[in-house]
PDB file of C-alpha atoms in Angstrom:
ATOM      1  CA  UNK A 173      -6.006  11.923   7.524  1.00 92.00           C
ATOM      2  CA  UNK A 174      -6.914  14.717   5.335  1.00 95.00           C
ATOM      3  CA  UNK A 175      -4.953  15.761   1.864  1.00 96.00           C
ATOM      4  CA  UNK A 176      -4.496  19.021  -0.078  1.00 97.00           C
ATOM      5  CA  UNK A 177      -3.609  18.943  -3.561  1.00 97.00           C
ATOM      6  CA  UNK A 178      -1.370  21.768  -5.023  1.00 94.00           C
ATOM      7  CA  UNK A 179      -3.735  22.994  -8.238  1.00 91.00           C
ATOM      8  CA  UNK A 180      -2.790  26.907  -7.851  1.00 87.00           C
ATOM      9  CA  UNK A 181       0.053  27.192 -10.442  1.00 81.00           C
ATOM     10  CA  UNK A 182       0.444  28.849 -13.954  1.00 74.00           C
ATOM     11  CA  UNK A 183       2.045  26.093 -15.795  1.00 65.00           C
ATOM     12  CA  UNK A 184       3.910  28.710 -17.731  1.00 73.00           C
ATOM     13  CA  UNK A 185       5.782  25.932 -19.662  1.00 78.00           C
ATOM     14  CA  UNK A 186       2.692  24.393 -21.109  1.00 75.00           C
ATOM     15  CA  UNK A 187       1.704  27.299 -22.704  1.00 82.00           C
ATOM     16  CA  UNK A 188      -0.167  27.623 -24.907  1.00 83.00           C
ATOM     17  CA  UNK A 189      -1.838  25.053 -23.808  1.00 73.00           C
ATOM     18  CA  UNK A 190      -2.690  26.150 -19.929  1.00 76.00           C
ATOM     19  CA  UNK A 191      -3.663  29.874 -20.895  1.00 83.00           C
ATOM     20  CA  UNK A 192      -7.336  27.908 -21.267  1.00 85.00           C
ATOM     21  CA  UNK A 193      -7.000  25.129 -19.603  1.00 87.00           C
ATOM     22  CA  UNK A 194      -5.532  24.323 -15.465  1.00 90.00           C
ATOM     23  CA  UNK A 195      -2.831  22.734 -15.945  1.00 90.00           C
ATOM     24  CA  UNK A 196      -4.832  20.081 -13.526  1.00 93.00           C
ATOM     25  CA  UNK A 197      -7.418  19.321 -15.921  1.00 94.00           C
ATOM     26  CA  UNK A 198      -5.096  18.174 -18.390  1.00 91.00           C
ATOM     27  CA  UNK A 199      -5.843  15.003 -19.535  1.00 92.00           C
ATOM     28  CA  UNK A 200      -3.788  11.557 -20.149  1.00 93.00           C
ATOM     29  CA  UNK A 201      -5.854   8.208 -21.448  1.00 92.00           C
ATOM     30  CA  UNK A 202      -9.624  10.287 -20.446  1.00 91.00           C
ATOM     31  CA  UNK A 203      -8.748  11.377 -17.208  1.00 93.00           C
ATOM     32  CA  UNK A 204      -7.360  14.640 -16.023  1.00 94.00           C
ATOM     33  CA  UNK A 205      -3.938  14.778 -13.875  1.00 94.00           C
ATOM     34  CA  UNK A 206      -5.834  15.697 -10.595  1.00 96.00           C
ATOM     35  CA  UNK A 207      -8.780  13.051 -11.617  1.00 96.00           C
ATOM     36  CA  UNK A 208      -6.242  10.543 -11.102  1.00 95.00           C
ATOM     37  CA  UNK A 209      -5.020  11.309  -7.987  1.00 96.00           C
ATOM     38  CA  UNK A 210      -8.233  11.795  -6.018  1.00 97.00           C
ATOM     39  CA  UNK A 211      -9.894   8.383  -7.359  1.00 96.00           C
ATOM     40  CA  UNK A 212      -6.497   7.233  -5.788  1.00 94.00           C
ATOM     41  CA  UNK A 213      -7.169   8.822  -2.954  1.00 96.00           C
ATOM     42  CA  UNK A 214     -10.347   7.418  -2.201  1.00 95.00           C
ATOM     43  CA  UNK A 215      -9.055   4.075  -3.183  1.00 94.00           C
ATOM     44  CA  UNK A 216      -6.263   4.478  -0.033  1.00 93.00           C
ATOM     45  CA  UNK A 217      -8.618   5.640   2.003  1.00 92.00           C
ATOM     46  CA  UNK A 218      -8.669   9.105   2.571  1.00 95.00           C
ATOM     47  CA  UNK A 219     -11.977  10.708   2.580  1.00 93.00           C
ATOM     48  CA  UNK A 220     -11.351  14.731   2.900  1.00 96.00           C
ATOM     49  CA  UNK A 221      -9.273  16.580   0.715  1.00 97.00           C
ATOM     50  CA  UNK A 222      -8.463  20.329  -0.015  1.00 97.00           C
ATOM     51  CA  UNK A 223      -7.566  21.353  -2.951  1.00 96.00           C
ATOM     52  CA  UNK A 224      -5.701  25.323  -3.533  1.00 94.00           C
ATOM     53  CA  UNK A 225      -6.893  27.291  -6.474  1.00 92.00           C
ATOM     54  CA  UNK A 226      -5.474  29.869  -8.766  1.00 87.00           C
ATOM     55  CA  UNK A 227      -4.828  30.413 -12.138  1.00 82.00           C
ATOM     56  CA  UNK A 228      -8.294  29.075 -13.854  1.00 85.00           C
ATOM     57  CA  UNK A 229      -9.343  27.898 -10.599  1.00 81.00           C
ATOM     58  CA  UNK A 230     -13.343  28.339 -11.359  1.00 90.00           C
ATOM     59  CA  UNK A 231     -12.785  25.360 -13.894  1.00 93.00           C
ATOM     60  CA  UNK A 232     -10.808  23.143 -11.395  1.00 93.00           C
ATOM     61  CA  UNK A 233     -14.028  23.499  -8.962  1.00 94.00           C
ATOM     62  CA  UNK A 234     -16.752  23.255 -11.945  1.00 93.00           C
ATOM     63  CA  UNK A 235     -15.142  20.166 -12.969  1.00 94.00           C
ATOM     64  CA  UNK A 236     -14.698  18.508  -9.632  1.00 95.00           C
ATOM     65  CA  UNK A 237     -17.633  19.935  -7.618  1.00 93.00           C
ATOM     66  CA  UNK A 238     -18.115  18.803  -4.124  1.00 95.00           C
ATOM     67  CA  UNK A 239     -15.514  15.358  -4.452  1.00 93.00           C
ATOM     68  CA  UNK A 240     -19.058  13.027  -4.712  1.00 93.00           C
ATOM     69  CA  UNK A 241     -18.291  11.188  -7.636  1.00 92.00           C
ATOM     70  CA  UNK A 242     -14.651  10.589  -6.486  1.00 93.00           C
ATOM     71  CA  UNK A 243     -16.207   9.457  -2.725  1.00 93.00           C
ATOM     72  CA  UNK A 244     -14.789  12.222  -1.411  1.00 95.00           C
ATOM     73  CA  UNK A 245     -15.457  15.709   0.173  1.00 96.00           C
ATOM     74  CA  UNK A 246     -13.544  18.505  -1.812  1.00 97.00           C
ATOM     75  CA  UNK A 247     -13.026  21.935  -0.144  1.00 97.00           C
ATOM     76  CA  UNK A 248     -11.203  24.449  -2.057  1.00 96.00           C
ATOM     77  CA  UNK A 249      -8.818  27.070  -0.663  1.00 94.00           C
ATOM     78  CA  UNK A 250      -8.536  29.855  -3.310  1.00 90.00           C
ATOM     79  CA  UNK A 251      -5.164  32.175  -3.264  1.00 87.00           C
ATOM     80  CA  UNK A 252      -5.499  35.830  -3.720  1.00 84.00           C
ATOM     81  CA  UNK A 253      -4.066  38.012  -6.375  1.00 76.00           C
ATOM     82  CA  UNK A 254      -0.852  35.714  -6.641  1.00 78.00           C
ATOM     83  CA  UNK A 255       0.100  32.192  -5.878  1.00 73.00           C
ATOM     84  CA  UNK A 256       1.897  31.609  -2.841  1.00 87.00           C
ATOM     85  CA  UNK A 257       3.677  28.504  -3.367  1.00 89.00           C
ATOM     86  CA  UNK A 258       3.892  25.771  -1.741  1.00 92.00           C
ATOM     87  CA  UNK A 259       4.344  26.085   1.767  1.00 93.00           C
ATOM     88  CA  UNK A 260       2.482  29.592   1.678  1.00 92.00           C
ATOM     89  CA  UNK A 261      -0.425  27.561  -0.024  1.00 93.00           C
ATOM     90  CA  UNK A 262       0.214  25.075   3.395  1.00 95.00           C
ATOM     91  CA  UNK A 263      -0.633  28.047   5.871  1.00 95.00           C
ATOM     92  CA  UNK A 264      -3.457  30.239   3.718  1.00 93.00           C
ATOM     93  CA  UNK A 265      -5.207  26.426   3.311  1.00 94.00           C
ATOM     94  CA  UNK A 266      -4.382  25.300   7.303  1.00 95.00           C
ATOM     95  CA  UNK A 267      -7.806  26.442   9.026  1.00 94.00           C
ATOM     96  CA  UNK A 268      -9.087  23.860   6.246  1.00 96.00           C
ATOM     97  CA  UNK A 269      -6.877  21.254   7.656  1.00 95.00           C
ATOM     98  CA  UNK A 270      -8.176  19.169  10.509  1.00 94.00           C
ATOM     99  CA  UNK A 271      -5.807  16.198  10.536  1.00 93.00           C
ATOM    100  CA  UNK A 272      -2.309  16.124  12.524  1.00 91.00           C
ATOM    101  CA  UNK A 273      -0.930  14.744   9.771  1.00 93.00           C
ATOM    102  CA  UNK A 274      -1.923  15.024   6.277  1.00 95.00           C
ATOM    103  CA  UNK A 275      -0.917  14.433   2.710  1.00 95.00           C
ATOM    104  CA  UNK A 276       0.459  17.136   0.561  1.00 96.00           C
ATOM    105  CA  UNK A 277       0.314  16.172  -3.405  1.00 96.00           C
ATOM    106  CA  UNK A 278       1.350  18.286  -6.145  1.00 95.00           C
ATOM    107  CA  UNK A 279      -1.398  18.085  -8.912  1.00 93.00           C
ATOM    108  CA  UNK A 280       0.626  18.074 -11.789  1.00 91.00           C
ATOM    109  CA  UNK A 281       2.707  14.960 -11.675  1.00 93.00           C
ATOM    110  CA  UNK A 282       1.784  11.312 -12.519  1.00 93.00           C
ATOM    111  CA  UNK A 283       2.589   8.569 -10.161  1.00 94.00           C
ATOM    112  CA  UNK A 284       1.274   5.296  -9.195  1.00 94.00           C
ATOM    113  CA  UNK A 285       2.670   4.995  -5.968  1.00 94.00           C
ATOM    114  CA  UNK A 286       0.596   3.827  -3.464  1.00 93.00           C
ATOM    115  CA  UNK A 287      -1.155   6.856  -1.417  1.00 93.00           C
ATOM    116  CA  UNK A 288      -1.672   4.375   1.574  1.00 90.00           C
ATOM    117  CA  UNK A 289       2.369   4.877   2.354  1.00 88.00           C
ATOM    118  CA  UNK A 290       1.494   8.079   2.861  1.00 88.00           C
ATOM    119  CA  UNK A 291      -1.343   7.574   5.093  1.00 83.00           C
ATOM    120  CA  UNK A 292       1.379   5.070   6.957  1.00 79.00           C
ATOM    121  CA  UNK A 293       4.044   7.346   7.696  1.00 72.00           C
ATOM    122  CA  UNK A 294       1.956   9.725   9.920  1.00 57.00           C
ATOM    123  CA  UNK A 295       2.784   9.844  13.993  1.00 62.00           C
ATOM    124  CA  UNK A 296       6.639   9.830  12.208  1.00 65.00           C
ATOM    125  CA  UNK A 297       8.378  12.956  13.811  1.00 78.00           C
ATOM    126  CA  UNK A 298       7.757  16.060  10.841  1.00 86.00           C
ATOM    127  CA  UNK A 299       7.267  14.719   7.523  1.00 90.00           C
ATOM    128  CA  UNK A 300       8.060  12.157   5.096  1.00 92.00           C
ATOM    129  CA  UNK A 301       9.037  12.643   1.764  1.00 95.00           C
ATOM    130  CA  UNK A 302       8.621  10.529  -1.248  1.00 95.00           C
ATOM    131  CA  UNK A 303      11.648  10.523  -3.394  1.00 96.00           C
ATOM    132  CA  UNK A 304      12.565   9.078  -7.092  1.00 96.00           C
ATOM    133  CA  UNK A 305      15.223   9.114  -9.332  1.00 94.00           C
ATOM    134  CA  UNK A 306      16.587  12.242 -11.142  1.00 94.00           C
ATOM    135  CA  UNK A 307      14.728  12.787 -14.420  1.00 90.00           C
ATOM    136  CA  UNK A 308      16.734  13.733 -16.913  1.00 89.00           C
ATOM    137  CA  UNK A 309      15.902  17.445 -16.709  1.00 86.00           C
ATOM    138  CA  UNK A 310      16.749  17.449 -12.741  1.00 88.00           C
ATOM    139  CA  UNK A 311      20.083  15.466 -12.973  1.00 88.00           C
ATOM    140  CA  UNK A 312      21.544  16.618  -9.896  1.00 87.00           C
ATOM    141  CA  UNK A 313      18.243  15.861  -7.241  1.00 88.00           C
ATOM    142  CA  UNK A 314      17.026  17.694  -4.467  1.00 90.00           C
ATOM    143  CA  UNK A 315      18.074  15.350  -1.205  1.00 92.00           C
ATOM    144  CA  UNK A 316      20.001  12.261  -0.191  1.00 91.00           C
ATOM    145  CA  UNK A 317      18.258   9.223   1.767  1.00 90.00           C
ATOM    146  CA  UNK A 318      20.406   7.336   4.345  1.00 89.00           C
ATOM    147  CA  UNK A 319      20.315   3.646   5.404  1.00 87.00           C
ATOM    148  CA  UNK A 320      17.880   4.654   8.408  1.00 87.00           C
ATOM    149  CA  UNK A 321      15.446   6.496   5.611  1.00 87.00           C
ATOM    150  CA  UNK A 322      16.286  10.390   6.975  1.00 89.00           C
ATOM    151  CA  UNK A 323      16.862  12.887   4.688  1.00 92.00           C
ATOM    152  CA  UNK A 324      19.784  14.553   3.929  1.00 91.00           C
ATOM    153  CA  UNK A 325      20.063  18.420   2.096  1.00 85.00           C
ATOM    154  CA  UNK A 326      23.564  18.854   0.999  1.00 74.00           C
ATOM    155  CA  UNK A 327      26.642  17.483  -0.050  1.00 63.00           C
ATOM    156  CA  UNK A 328      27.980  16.702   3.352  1.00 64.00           C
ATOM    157  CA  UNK A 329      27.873  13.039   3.476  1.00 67.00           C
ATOM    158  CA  UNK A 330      29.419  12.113  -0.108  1.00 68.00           C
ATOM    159  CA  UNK A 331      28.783   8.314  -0.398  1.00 80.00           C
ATOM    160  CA  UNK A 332      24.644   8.787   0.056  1.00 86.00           C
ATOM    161  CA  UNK A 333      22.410   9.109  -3.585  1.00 88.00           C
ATOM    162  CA  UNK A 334      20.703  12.350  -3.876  1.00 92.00           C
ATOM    163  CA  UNK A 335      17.123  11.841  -5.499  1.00 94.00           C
ATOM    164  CA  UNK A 336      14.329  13.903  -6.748  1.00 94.00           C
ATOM    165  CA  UNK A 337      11.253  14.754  -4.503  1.00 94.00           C
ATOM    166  CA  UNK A 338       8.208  13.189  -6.363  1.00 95.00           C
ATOM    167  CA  UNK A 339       5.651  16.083  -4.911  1.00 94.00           C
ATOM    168  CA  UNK A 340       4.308  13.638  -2.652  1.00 96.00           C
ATOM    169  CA  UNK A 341       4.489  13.972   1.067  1.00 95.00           C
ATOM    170  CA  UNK A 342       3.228  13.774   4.404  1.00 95.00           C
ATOM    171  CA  UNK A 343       3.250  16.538   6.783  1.00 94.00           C
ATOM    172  CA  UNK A 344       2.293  17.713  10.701  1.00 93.00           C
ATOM    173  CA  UNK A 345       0.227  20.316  10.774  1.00 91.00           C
ATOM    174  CA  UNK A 346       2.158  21.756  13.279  1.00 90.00           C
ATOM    175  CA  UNK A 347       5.320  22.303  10.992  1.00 91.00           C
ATOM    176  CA  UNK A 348       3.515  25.344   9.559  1.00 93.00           C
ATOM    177  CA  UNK A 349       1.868  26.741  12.562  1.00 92.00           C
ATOM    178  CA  UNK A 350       2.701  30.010  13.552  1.00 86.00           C
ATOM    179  CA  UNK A 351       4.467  30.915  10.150  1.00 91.00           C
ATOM    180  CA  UNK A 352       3.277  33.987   8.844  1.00 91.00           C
ATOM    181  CA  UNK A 353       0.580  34.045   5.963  1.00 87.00           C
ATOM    182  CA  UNK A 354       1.520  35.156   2.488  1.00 88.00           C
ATOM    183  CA  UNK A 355       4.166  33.850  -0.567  1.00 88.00           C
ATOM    184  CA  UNK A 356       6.727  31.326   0.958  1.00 90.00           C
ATOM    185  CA  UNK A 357       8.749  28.413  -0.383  1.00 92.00           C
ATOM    186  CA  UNK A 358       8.485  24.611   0.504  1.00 93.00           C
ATOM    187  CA  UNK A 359      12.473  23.812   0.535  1.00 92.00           C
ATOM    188  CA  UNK A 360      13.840  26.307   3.798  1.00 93.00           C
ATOM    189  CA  UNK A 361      11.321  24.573   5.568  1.00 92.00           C
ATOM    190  CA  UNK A 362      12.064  21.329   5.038  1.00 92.00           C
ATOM    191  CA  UNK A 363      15.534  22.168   5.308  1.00 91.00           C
ATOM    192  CA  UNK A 364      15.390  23.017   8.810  1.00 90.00           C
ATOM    193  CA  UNK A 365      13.472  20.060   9.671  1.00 91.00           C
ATOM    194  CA  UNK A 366      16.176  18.218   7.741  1.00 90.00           C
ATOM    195  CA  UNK A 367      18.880  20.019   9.710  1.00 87.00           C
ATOM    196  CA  UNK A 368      17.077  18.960  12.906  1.00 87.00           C
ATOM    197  CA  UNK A 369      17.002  14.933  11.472  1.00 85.00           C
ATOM    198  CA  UNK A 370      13.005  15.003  11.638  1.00 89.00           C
ATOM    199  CA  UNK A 371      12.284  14.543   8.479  1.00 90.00           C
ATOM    200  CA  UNK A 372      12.339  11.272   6.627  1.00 91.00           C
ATOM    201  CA  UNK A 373      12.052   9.902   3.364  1.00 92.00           C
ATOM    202  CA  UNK A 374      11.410   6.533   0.585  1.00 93.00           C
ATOM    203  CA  UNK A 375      12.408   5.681  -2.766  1.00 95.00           C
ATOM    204  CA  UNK A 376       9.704   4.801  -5.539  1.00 95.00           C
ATOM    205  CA  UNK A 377      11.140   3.314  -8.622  1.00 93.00           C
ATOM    206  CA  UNK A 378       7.588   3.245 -10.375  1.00 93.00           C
ATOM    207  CA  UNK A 379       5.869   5.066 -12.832  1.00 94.00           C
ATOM    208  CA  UNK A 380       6.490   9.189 -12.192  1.00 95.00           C
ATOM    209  CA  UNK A 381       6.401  11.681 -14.434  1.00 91.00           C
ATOM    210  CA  UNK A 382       6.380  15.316 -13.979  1.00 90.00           C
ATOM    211  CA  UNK A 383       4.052  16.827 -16.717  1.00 90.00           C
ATOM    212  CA  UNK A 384       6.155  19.988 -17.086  1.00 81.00           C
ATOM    213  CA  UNK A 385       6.645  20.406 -20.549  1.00 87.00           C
ATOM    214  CA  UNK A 386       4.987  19.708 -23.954  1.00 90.00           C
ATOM    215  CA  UNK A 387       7.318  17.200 -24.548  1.00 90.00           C
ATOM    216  CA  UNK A 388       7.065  15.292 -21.158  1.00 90.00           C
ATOM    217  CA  UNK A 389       3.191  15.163 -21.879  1.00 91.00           C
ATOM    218  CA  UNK A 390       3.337  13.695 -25.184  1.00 92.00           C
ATOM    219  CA  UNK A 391       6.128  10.688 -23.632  1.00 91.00           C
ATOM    220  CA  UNK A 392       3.476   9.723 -21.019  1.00 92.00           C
ATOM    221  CA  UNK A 393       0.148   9.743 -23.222  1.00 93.00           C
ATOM    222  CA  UNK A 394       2.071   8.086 -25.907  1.00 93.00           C
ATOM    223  CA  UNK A 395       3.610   5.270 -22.638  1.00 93.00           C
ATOM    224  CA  UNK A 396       2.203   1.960 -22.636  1.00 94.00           C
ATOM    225  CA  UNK A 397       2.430   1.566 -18.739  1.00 94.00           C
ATOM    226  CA  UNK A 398       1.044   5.029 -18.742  1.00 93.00           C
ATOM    227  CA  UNK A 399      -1.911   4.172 -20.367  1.00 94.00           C
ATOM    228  CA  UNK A 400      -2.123   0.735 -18.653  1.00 94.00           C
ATOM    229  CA  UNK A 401      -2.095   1.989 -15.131  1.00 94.00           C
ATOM    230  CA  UNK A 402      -4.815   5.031 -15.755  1.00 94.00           C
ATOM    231  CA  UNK A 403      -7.249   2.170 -17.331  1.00 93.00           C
ATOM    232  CA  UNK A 404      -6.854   0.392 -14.311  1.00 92.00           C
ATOM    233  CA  UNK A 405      -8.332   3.486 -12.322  1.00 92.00           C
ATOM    234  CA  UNK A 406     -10.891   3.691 -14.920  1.00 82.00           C
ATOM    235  CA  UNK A 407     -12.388   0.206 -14.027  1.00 72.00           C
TER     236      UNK A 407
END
């Protein structure tokens, strides 16, 4: 199964900070954000991965190179004048992608969930989703989970939990096939798929952290588990 990491974006709230530096390559306990998830990566198994480029995206690829010293093969897909967001980073990356399924992980957030769950929920209708709970600065969640793990997108079924997607997922190719090239949005096409009860999802109550603001940064260099579960990558 292949994977393509989301490293395209601004990081407009981490400014000043990510006017020099991808937000990607910023780094928690000596290793950058996107570091950590491709030594991960390797660790679960996965062996090609694709990683979209944007804003300060000649320093992503000097940094990384080829994948090598992560025991992996990198390929970059680079965006043109403007990022396309998620899904429209999906279709401009797809002739990169030769995996049914593959893993789609945002760059910028910290997790130590197990990539290999990822790798398990292929052959499994559209997608799967990993979800956690709401940070504080996304209290109301982006999608409920029902006893039979399917995802749910509204309000219509009041007794279920809504949680927060984690930016970790698992896609078929063939969910962006035929969609036309250029800026799109992940969430109307999940929604459909949601609509259509093929997509599922899980709950991770570990470590996860989106890095979205100054503030968030300095909680997870300054968090002993933080710290604790990046030295264990080191070794």
């Amino acid at each position: 199964m292949d994977a393509i990491i989301f490293a395209a974006g601004r990081g407009k709230r981490l400014r000043p900070l990510t006017d020099s530096l991808p937000k990607p390559l910023i780094e928690i306990n000596g290793l950058s954000l996107i570091e950590i998830h491709l030594y991960r990566l390797a660790a679960a198994g996965f062996s090609r991965v694709i990683i979209n480029l944007h804003h300060l995206g000649e320093m992503i690829r000097d940094k990384l190179g080829d994948g090598q010293r992560y025991g992996l093969e990198i390929l970059y897909s680079v965006e043109p004048d403007h990022a396309l967001e998620t899904a429209g980073g999906i279709i401009h990356a797809l002739h990169l992608i030769r995996s049914n399924y593959f893993a789609a992980i945002s760059a910028d957030v910290l997790c130590d969930y197990d990539f290999q769950g990822l790798r398990n929920t292929g052959n499994t209708q559209s997608g799967f989703l990993l979800l956690v709970d709401n940070p504080v600065h996304h209290p109301e969640g982006d999608f409920a989970l029902d006893s039979l793990g399917y995802l749910h997108a509204s309000a219509e079924m009041p007794d279920l939990k809504f949680y927060t997607f984690s930016g970790f997922a698992c896609f078929k190719r063939s969910l962006f096939e035929g969609l036309p090239a250029g800026k799109r949005a992940l969430r109307p096409v999940l929604e459909a798929q949601i609509a259509a009860a093929h997509l599922r999802g899980d709950h991770h109550s570990g470590i996860w952290s989106d890095i979205g603001s100054p503030q968030r940064l300095e909680q997870a260099r300054q968090s002993p588990a933080v710290l604790e579960y990046i030295d264990s990558i080191k070794q």
